[in-house]
Every structure is written in C-alpha cells, then in structure tokens.
CSV table of N, CA and C in Angstrom, one decimal:
chain,number,residue,atom,x,y,z
A,1,MET,N,0.9,-1.1,0.0
A,1,MET,CA,0.0,-0.1,-0.1
A,1,MET,C,1.0,1.0,0.1
A,2,THR,N,0.4,2.2,-0.8
A,2,THR,CA,1.4,3.5,-0.7
A,2,THR,C,0.9,4.2,0.2
A,3,TYR,N,1.5,5.5,0.4
A,3,TYR,CA,1.3,6.4,1.4
A,3,TYR,C,0.0,7.3,0.7
A,4,GLY,N,0.1,7.6,-0.7
A,4,GLY,CA,-1.0,8.3,-1.2
A,4,GLY,C,-2.5,7.6,-0.9
A,5,LEU,N,-2.5,6.2,-1.3
A,5,LEU,CA,-3.7,5.5,-0.8
A,5,LEU,C,-4.0,5.5,0.7
A,6,LEU,N,-3.0,5.5,1.5
A,6,LEU,CA,-3.4,5.7,2.9
A,6,LEU,C,-4.0,6.9,3.2
A,7,TRP,N,-3.4,8.0,2.7
A,7,TRP,CA,-3.9,9.4,3.0
A,7,TRP,C,-5.5,9.4,2.3
A,8,VAL,N,-5.7,8.8,1.4
A,8,VAL,CA,-7.0,8.8,0.6
A,8,VAL,C,-7.9,8.1,1.7
A,9,ILE,N,-7.5,6.9,2.1
A,9,ILE,CA,-8.2,6.2,3.2
A,9,ILE,C,-8.7,7.2,4.4
A,10,VAL,N,-7.6,7.8,4.9
A,10,VAL,CA,-7.8,8.6,5.9
A,10,VAL,C,-8.9,9.7,5.8
A,11,ALA,N,-8.9,10.2,4.5
A,11,ALA,CA,-9.7,11.2,4.1
A,11,ALA,C,-11.2,10.8,4.0
A,12,VAL,N,-11.4,9.5,3.4
A,12,VAL,CA,-12.3,8.8,3.3
A,12,VAL,C,-13.1,8.5,4.6
A,13,ILE,N,-12.5,7.9,5.3
A,13,ILE,CA,-12.8,7.7,6.8
A,13,ILE,C,-13.4,8.9,7.6
A,14,ALA,N,-12.5,10.1,7.4
A,14,ALA,CA,-13.0,11.2,8.3
A,14,ALA,C,-14.4,11.8,7.5
A,15,LEU,N,-14.4,11.6,6.2
A,15,LEU,CA,-15.7,12.1,5.5
A,15,LEU,C,-16.8,11.4,6.2
A,16,VAL,N,-16.7,10.0,6.0
A,16,VAL,CA,-17.9,9.1,6.5
A,16,VAL,C,-18.1,9.4,7.9
A,17,ILE,N,-17.2,9.5,8.7
A,17,ILE,CA,-17.7,10.0,10.1
A,17,ILE,C,-18.3,11.1,10.2
A,18,GLU,N,-17.9,12.4,9.4
A,18,GLU,CA,-18.5,13.5,9.3
A,18,GLU,C,-20.1,13.6,8.9
A,19,ILE,N,-20.0,12.6,7.8
A,19,ILE,CA,-21.7,12.3,7.3
A,19,ILE,C,-22.5,11.9,8.4
A,20,ILE,N,-21.8,10.7,9.2
A,20,ILE,CA,-22.8,10.3,10.1
A,20,ILE,C,-23.0,11.2,11.5
A,21,SER,N,-22.1,11.9,11.7
A,21,SER,CA,-22.2,12.8,13.0
A,21,SER,C,-22.7,14.2,12.8
A,22,MET,N,-22.4,14.8,11.6
A,22,MET,CA,-22.8,16.0,11.0
A,22,MET,C,-22.5,17.0,12.3
A,23,GLY,N,-21.5,17.0,12.7
A,23,GLY,CA,-21.0,17.9,14.0
A,23,GLY,C,-20.0,19.0,13.6
A,24,LEU,N,-19.4,18.9,12.4
A,24,LEU,CA,-18.3,19.9,11.8
A,24,LEU,C,-17.3,19.4,12.7
A,25,THR,N,-16.7,18.3,12.9
A,25,THR,CA,-15.6,17.8,13.6
A,25,THR,C,-14.5,17.3,12.8
A,26,THR,N,-14.9,16.2,11.8
A,26,THR,CA,-13.9,15.7,11.0
A,26,THR,C,-13.6,15.9,10.0
A,27,ILE,N,-14.6,16.7,9.2
A,27,ILE,CA,-14.6,17.1,7.7
A,27,ILE,C,-13.1,17.8,7.6
A,28,TRP,N,-12.7,18.4,8.5
A,28,TRP,CA,-11.1,19.1,8.4
A,28,TRP,C,-10.3,18.2,8.0
A,29,PHE,N,-10.2,17.0,8.7
A,29,PHE,CA,-9.1,15.9,8.4
A,29,PHE,C,-9.3,15.4,7.0
A,30,THR,N,-10.5,15.5,6.3
A,30,THR,CA,-10.7,15.1,5.0
A,30,THR,C,-9.8,16.0,4.1
A,31,GLY,N,-9.8,17.3,4.4
A,31,GLY,CA,-9.0,18.2,3.6
A,31,GLY,C,-7.5,18.0,3.9
A,32,GLY,N,-7.1,17.7,5.0
A,32,GLY,CA,-5.7,17.4,5.3
A,32,GLY,C,-5.3,16.2,4.6
A,33,GLY,N,-6.3,15.2,4.5
A,33,GLY,CA,-6.0,13.8,3.9
A,33,GLY,C,-5.7,14.1,2.4
A,34,ILE,N,-6.6,14.8,2.0
A,34,ILE,CA,-6.5,15.0,0.4
A,34,ILE,C,-5.1,15.7,-0.1
A,35,VAL,N,-4.6,16.7,0.7
A,35,VAL,CA,-3.5,17.5,0.5
A,35,VAL,C,-2.4,16.6,0.8
A,36,SER,N,-2.5,15.9,1.8
A,36,SER,CA,-1.2,14.8,1.9
A,36,SER,C,-1.0,13.7,0.9
A,37,ALA,N,-2.2,13.5,0.5
A,37,ALA,CA,-2.3,12.3,-0.8
A,37,ALA,C,-1.8,12.7,-2.0
A,38,ILE,N,-2.0,14.1,-2.2
A,38,ILE,CA,-1.4,14.8,-3.4
A,38,ILE,C,0.1,14.7,-3.4
A,39,ILE,N,0.5,15.4,-2.1
A,39,ILE,CA,2.1,15.3,-1.8
A,39,ILE,C,2.6,14.0,-1.9
A,40,ALA,N,1.9,12.9,-1.4
A,40,ALA,CA,2.7,11.4,-1.7
A,40,ALA,C,2.6,11.2,-3.1
A,41,TYR,N,1.5,11.4,-3.9
A,41,TYR,CA,1.4,11.1,-5.2
A,41,TYR,C,2.5,11.7,-6.2
A,42,MET,N,2.9,13.0,-5.7
A,42,MET,CA,3.8,13.8,-6.2
A,42,MET,C,5.2,13.3,-5.8
A,43,GLY,N,5.3,12.3,-5.0
A,43,GLY,CA,6.6,11.9,-4.4
A,43,GLY,C,7.3,12.6,-3.3
A,44,GLY,N,6.5,13.3,-2.6
A,44,GLY,CA,6.9,14.1,-1.3
A,44,GLY,C,7.3,13.2,-0.3
A,45,PRO,N,8.3,13.4,0.6
A,45,PRO,CA,8.8,12.5,1.7
A,45,PRO,C,7.6,12.5,2.7
A,46,LEU,N,7.4,11.4,3.4
A,46,LEU,CA,6.6,11.0,4.5
A,46,LEU,C,6.3,12.2,5.7
A,47,TRP,N,7.5,12.8,5.9
A,47,TRP,CA,7.6,13.8,7.0
A,47,TRP,C,6.8,15.1,6.5
A,48,LEU,N,6.9,15.4,5.3
A,48,LEU,CA,6.2,16.5,4.6
A,48,LEU,C,4.7,16.3,4.6
A,49,GLN,N,4.3,15.1,4.1
A,49,GLN,CA,2.9,14.6,4.0
A,49,GLN,C,2.2,14.7,5.6
A,50,ILE,N,3.0,14.4,6.5
A,50,ILE,CA,2.3,14.5,8.1
A,50,ILE,C,2.4,15.8,8.3
A,51,ILE,N,3.3,16.7,8.1
A,51,ILE,CA,3.3,18.1,8.4
A,51,ILE,C,2.2,18.7,7.8
A,52,ALA,N,1.8,18.5,6.4
A,52,ALA,CA,1.0,19.2,5.6
A,52,ALA,C,-0.3,18.7,6.2
A,53,PHE,N,-0.6,17.6,6.4
A,53,PHE,CA,-1.9,17.0,7.2
A,53,PHE,C,-2.0,17.7,8.4
A,54,ILE,N,-1.1,17.9,9.4
A,54,ILE,CA,-1.5,18.7,10.5
A,54,ILE,C,-1.9,20.1,10.4
A,55,ILE,N,-0.8,20.7,9.1
A,55,ILE,CA,-1.3,22.0,9.2
A,55,ILE,C,-2.5,22.3,8.3
A,56,VAL,N,-2.7,21.6,7.5
A,56,VAL,CA,-4.0,21.9,6.5
A,56,VAL,C,-5.2,21.4,7.5
A,57,SER,N,-5.2,20.6,8.1
A,57,SER,CA,-6.4,20.1,9.1
A,57,SER,C,-6.5,21.1,10.0
A,58,THR,N,-5.5,21.8,11.0
A,58,THR,CA,-5.7,22.9,11.7
A,58,THR,C,-6.1,24.0,11.3
A,59,MET,N,-5.6,24.2,10.1
A,59,MET,CA,-6.0,25.7,9.7
A,59,MET,C,-7.6,25.5,9.4
A,60,LEU,N,-7.9,24.6,8.7
A,60,LEU,CA,-9.4,24.4,8.4
A,60,LEU,C,-10.2,24.4,9.5
A,61,LEU,N,-9.7,23.8,10.5
A,61,LEU,CA,-10.5,23.7,11.8
A,61,LEU,C,-10.6,25.1,12.4
A,62,LEU,N,-9.6,25.8,12.6
A,62,LEU,CA,-9.4,27.0,13.2
A,62,LEU,C,-10.2,28.0,12.4
A,63,PHE,N,-10.0,28.1,11.0
A,63,PHE,CA,-10.7,29.2,10.2
A,63,PHE,C,-11.9,29.0,9.4
A,64,MET,N,-12.2,27.8,9.2
A,64,MET,CA,-13.4,27.4,8.5
A,64,MET,C,-14.6,27.1,9.3
A,65,ARG,N,-14.1,26.5,10.5
A,65,ARG,CA,-15.2,25.8,11.3
A,65,ARG,C,-16.3,26.9,11.7
A,66,PRO,N,-15.7,28.3,12.1
A,66,PRO,CA,-16.5,29.4,12.6
A,66,PRO,C,-17.5,29.7,11.6
A,67,ILE,N,-16.8,29.9,10.4
A,67,ILE,CA,-17.8,30.4,9.3
A,67,ILE,C,-18.7,29.2,8.9
A,68,ALA,N,-18.4,28.1,8.8
A,68,ALA,CA,-19.4,27.0,8.5
A,68,ALA,C,-20.5,26.9,9.7
A,69,LYS,N,-20.2,27.1,10.9
A,69,LYS,CA,-21.2,27.2,11.9
A,69,LYS,C,-22.1,28.3,11.7
A,70,LYS,N,-21.6,29.4,11.6
A,70,LYS,CA,-22.6,30.5,11.4
A,70,LYS,C,-23.4,30.3,10.3
A,71,TYR,N,-23.0,29.8,9.1
A,71,TYR,CA,-24.0,29.7,8.0
A,71,TYR,C,-24.6,28.4,7.9
A,72,LEU,N,-24.3,27.3,8.4
A,72,LEU,CA,-25.1,26.1,8.5
A,72,LEU,C,-25.9,25.9,9.9
A,73,ASN,N,-25.7,26.9,10.8
A,73,ASN,CA,-26.5,26.6,12.0
A,73,ASN,C,-26.6,25.4,12.7
A,74,ILE,N,-25.5,24.8,12.9
A,74,ILE,CA,-25.2,23.6,13.4
A,74,ILE,C,-25.5,23.8,14.9
A,75,GLY,N,-26.5,22.8,15.3
A,75,GLY,CA,-26.5,22.9,16.9
A,75,GLY,C,-27.7,24.0,17.3
A,76,ASN,N,-28.4,24.7,16.3
A,76,ASN,CA,-29.3,25.6,16.8
A,76,ASN,C,-30.7,25.0,16.1
A,77,ALA,N,-31.4,24.2,16.9
A,77,ALA,CA,-32.6,23.7,16.5
A,77,ALA,C,-33.7,24.5,16.7
A,78,LYS,N,-34.4,25.4,16.0
A,78,LYS,CA,-35.5,26.3,16.2
A,78,LYS,C,-36.7,25.5,16.5
A,79,THR,N,-37.6,26.0,17.3
A,79,THR,CA,-38.9,25.1,17.7
A,79,THR,C,-40.2,26.1,17.2
A,80,ASN,N,-41.3,25.7,17.3
A,80,ASN,CA,-42.4,26.3,16.9
A,80,ASN,C,-42.5,27.6,17.9
A,81,THR,N,-42.2,27.4,19.2
A,81,THR,CA,-42.6,28.4,20.1
A,81,THR,C,-41.4,29.5,19.8
A,82,ASP,N,-40.6,29.4,18.9
A,82,ASP,CA,-39.4,30.5,18.6
A,82,ASP,C,-40.3,31.6,18.0
A,83,SER,N,-41.2,31.2,17.2
A,83,SER,CA,-41.9,32.0,16.3
A,83,SER,C,-43.1,32.9,17.3
A,84,LEU,N,-43.1,32.7,18.6
A,84,LEU,CA,-43.9,33.4,19.4
A,84,LEU,C,-43.4,34.8,19.8
A,85,ILE,N,-41.8,34.6,19.8
A,85,ILE,CA,-41.0,35.6,20.3
A,85,ILE,C,-41.1,36.9,19.3
A,86,GLY,N,-41.6,38.1,20.0
A,86,GLY,CA,-41.7,39.4,19.3
A,86,GLY,C,-43.0,39.6,19.0
A,87,ARG,N,-43.9,38.8,19.1
A,87,ARG,CA,-45.4,38.7,18.9
A,87,ARG,C,-46.0,40.1,19.9
A,88,THR,N,-47.0,40.4,19.5
A,88,THR,CA,-47.8,41.5,20.4
A,88,THR,C,-49.2,40.8,20.6
A,89,GLU,N,-49.5,40.7,22.0
A,89,GLU,CA,-50.6,40.0,22.2
A,89,GLU,C,-51.6,40.7,23.4
A,90,LYS,N,-52.6,40.4,23.7
A,90,LYS,CA,-53.4,41.2,24.9
A,90,LYS,C,-53.3,40.3,26.2
A,91,VAL,N,-53.4,40.9,27.1
A,91,VAL,CA,-53.3,40.3,28.5
A,91,VAL,C,-54.8,40.0,28.9
A,92,ILE,N,-55.0,38.6,29.2
A,92,ILE,CA,-56.3,38.4,29.5
A,92,ILE,C,-56.7,38.4,31.0
A,93,LYS,N,-55.5,38.2,31.7
A,93,LYS,CA,-55.6,38.2,33.2
A,93,LYS,C,-54.4,39.2,33.7
A,94,THR,N,-54.5,39.9,34.5
A,94,THR,CA,-53.5,41.0,35.1
A,94,THR,C,-52.3,40.3,35.2
A,95,ILE,N,-51.3,40.7,34.9
A,95,ILE,CA,-50.0,39.9,35.3
A,95,ILE,C,-49.2,40.7,36.4
A,96,ASP,N,-49.1,39.8,37.5
A,96,ASP,CA,-48.5,40.3,38.7
A,96,ASP,C,-47.4,39.3,39.1
A,97,ASN,N,-46.2,39.6,39.2
A,97,ASN,CA,-45.2,38.7,39.2
A,97,ASN,C,-45.0,38.4,40.9
A,98,ASN,N,-45.4,39.3,41.6
A,98,ASN,CA,-45.4,39.2,43.3
A,98,ASN,C,-46.5,38.1,43.6
A,99,ASN,N,-47.6,38.1,42.9
A,99,ASN,CA,-48.8,37.3,43.4
A,99,ASN,C,-48.9,35.9,42.4
A,100,GLY,N,-47.9,36.1,41.5
A,100,GLY,CA,-47.8,34.6,40.6
A,100,GLY,C,-48.9,34.3,39.8
A,101,TYR,N,-49.5,35.4,39.1
A,101,TYR,CA,-50.6,35.2,38.2
A,101,TYR,C,-50.3,36.0,37.0
A,102,GLY,N,-51.2,35.7,36.1
A,102,GLY,CA,-51.2,36.6,34.6
A,102,GLY,C,-51.2,35.6,33.6
A,103,LEU,N,-51.9,36.0,32.7
A,103,LEU,CA,-52.5,35.2,31.5
A,103,LEU,C,-52.6,35.8,30.2
A,104,ILE,N,-52.0,35.2,29.2
A,104,ILE,CA,-52.2,35.6,27.8
A,104,ILE,C,-52.6,34.5,27.0
A,105,LYS,N,-53.4,34.8,26.0
A,105,LYS,CA,-54.1,33.8,25.1
A,105,LYS,C,-53.6,33.9,23.8
A,106,LEU,N,-53.1,32.8,23.3
A,106,LEU,CA,-52.5,32.7,21.9
A,106,LEU,C,-53.4,31.7,21.2
A,107,GLY,N,-54.1,32.1,20.3
A,107,GLY,CA,-55.1,31.3,19.6
A,107,GLY,C,-55.9,30.8,20.6
A,108,ASP,N,-56.1,29.4,20.7
A,108,ASP,CA,-57.0,28.7,21.9
A,108,ASP,C,-56.2,28.4,23.1
A,109,VAL,N,-54.9,28.9,23.1
A,109,VAL,CA,-54.2,28.3,24.3
A,109,VAL,C,-53.8,29.4,25.3
A,110,GLU,N,-54.1,29.2,26.6
A,110,GLU,CA,-53.7,30.4,27.6
A,110,GLU,C,-52.3,29.9,28.0
A,111,TRP,N,-51.4,31.1,28.1
A,111,TRP,CA,-50.2,30.8,28.5
A,111,TRP,C,-50.0,31.7,29.8
A,112,ARG,N,-49.3,31.2,30.8
A,112,ARG,CA,-48.9,31.9,31.8
A,112,ARG,C,-47.7,32.9,31.5
A,113,ALA,N,-47.9,34.1,32.1
A,113,ALA,CA,-47.0,35.2,31.6
A,113,ALA,C,-46.5,35.9,32.9
A,114,VAL,N,-45.2,36.5,32.8
A,114,VAL,CA,-44.8,37.1,33.8
A,114,VAL,C,-44.2,38.5,33.2
A,115,SER,N,-44.1,39.6,34.0
A,115,SER,CA,-43.4,40.7,33.3
A,115,SER,C,-41.9,40.8,33.4
A,116,SER,N,-41.4,41.0,32.2
A,116,SER,CA,-39.9,41.0,32.2
A,116,SER,C,-39.3,42.0,33.3
A,117,ASP,N,-39.8,43.1,33.5
A,117,ASP,CA,-39.3,44.2,34.3
A,117,ASP,C,-39.8,44.1,35.6
A,118,GLY,N,-40.8,43.4,36.1
A,118,GLY,CA,-41.4,43.2,37.3
A,118,GLY,C,-42.7,44.1,37.6
A,119,SER,N,-42.9,44.8,36.6
A,119,SER,CA,-44.0,45.7,36.8
A,119,SER,C,-45.5,44.9,36.6
A,120,VAL,N,-46.4,45.5,37.2
A,120,VAL,CA,-47.9,45.0,37.1
A,120,VAL,C,-48.4,45.4,35.6
A,121,ILE,N,-48.9,44.6,34.9
A,121,ILE,CA,-49.5,44.8,33.7
A,121,ILE,C,-51.0,44.4,33.7
A,122,PRO,N,-52.2,45.3,33.5
A,122,PRO,CA,-53.3,45.3,33.8
A,122,PRO,C,-54.0,44.6,32.6
A,123,GLU,N,-55.0,43.8,33.0
A,123,GLU,CA,-55.8,43.2,31.8
A,123,GLU,C,-56.2,43.9,30.9
A,124,GLY,N,-56.1,43.6,29.4
A,124,GLY,CA,-56.5,44.3,28.4
A,124,GLY,C,-55.2,44.9,27.7
A,125,SER,N,-54.1,45.0,28.4
A,125,SER,CA,-53.0,45.7,27.8
A,125,SER,C,-52.2,44.8,26.8
A,126,LEU,N,-51.5,45.7,26.0
A,126,LEU,CA,-51.0,45.0,25.0
A,126,LEU,C,-49.4,44.7,25.3
A,127,VAL,N,-48.9,43.5,25.1
A,127,VAL,CA,-47.5,43.2,25.7
A,127,VAL,C,-46.8,42.6,24.3
A,128,LYS,N,-45.6,42.7,24.5
A,128,LYS,CA,-44.6,42.0,23.5
A,128,LYS,C,-44.0,40.7,24.2
A,129,ILE,N,-44.0,39.5,23.7
A,129,ILE,CA,-43.4,38.7,24.2
A,129,ILE,C,-41.8,38.4,23.9
A,130,GLU,N,-41.0,38.7,25.1
A,130,GLU,CA,-39.6,38.6,24.7
A,130,GLU,C,-38.8,37.3,24.9
A,131,LYS,N,-39.4,36.5,25.6
A,131,LYS,CA,-38.6,35.1,25.8
A,131,LYS,C,-39.6,33.9,26.3
A,132,ILE,N,-39.2,32.9,26.2
A,132,ILE,CA,-39.9,31.7,26.5
A,132,ILE,C,-39.1,30.8,27.4
A,133,GLU,N,-39.7,30.6,28.7
A,133,GLU,CA,-39.0,29.5,29.5
A,133,GLU,C,-40.0,28.4,29.7
A,134,GLY,N,-40.0,27.2,29.3
A,134,GLY,CA,-40.8,26.3,29.6
A,134,GLY,C,-42.4,26.6,28.9
A,135,THR,N,-43.4,26.8,29.9
A,135,THR,CA,-44.6,27.0,29.5
A,135,THR,C,-44.8,28.5,30.2
A,136,LYS,N,-43.7,29.4,30.3
A,136,LYS,CA,-44.0,30.7,30.8
A,136,LYS,C,-43.5,31.7,29.9
A,137,LEU,N,-44.2,32.6,29.6
A,137,LEU,CA,-43.9,33.8,28.7
A,137,LEU,C,-43.4,35.0,29.3
A,138,TYR,N,-42.3,35.5,28.9
A,138,TYR,CA,-41.7,36.7,29.7
A,138,TYR,C,-42.1,37.8,28.8
A,139,VAL,N,-42.9,38.8,29.2
A,139,VAL,CA,-43.3,40.0,28.3
A,139,VAL,C,-43.0,41.5,28.9
A,140,ARG,N,-43.1,42.3,27.9
A,140,ARG,CA,-42.9,43.7,28.3
A,140,ARG,C,-44.3,44.3,27.6
A,141,ARG,N,-44.7,45.4,28.4
A,141,ARG,CA,-45.8,46.2,28.0
A,141,ARG,C,-45.4,47.1,27.0
A,142,GLU,N,-46.3,47.0,25.9
A,142,GLU,CA,-46.2,47.8,25.0
A,142,GLU,C,-46.6,49.3,24.9
A,143,VAL,N,-46.1,50.3,24.6
A,143,VAL,CA,-46.4,51.7,24.7
A,143,VAL,C,-47.6,51.7,23.9
A,144,GLU,N,-49.0,52.2,24.3
A,144,GLU,CA,-50.1,52.3,23.8
A,144,GLU,C,-50.2,53.8,23.2
A,145,LEU,N,-50.4,54.0,21.9
A,145,LEU,CA,-50.5,55.4,21.3
A,145,LEU,C,-51.9,55.9,21.4
C-alpha cells in the first residue's frame, strides 16, 4: 500500500464519520488527507505529508469551522415556540409577578405570563413576548398610543 492510498483512506474515513455525526468535527481531516495524498503522489517525503496533514487540518478547523457553523446553524434547532417571540398580544388576566398570576391567550391556548421588568400589567394591555422558558412567557408592556 502506498502512502497516497493511505491518505485517501484517512480522508474517506474522516468524511464518513462527518456524514454520520454532522458535527463539523472530522471534515477538516478530509482536507488534510487530500492534500497529503497529493503530496504523496507527487513523490513528497513522509515527513512532509504528515506536516501538511497537521497544518491543513488545523487551519481548516480554526478558520473554516466558525464560518461553517455560522452559515449552517449546526446545533441551533429552532422550535415552533420561537415564532412567538416578538409577537404582540393582549393580556387576559392581570400580570403580577409578586402574586404569581397573569395570562395571555395565543390562539386557543392560555399561557402563563410574567413581566420581564417586574411591573404589574393590567388586563387588556398589549404586551410584546420577549422570551419563553418552559410554559411561561416573559413579556414587556407595549406603549399604547
């Protein structure tokens, strides 16, 4: 077996692992393996192949991974509730964090609501949903014109 074939096998194994895991962890070694295979087929010495593999893989990992994560959104699974953030809704039961009550109705579902800034928000007021934790909506009173 030649070193070129060995580097191709390393690249393929790294690619297969990446396809299975989809974690942007081993794809960079595929690039390093390909560069090392090219060097091997051009007659480069083993030490140069190993150095090239390490340098190319490291550079790809350090510089390309952040860019790929940004554009591919790896690890950021959005849910249906994410679409609720930013919506403006009407309070159907006064929101009072100290007494532990407050409701907002979204469609046919009543959600427990708390004030983000701790203020009491009276029934009928318009509020903007800022975040969701479990079954609780954190809201801020909208300025009514």
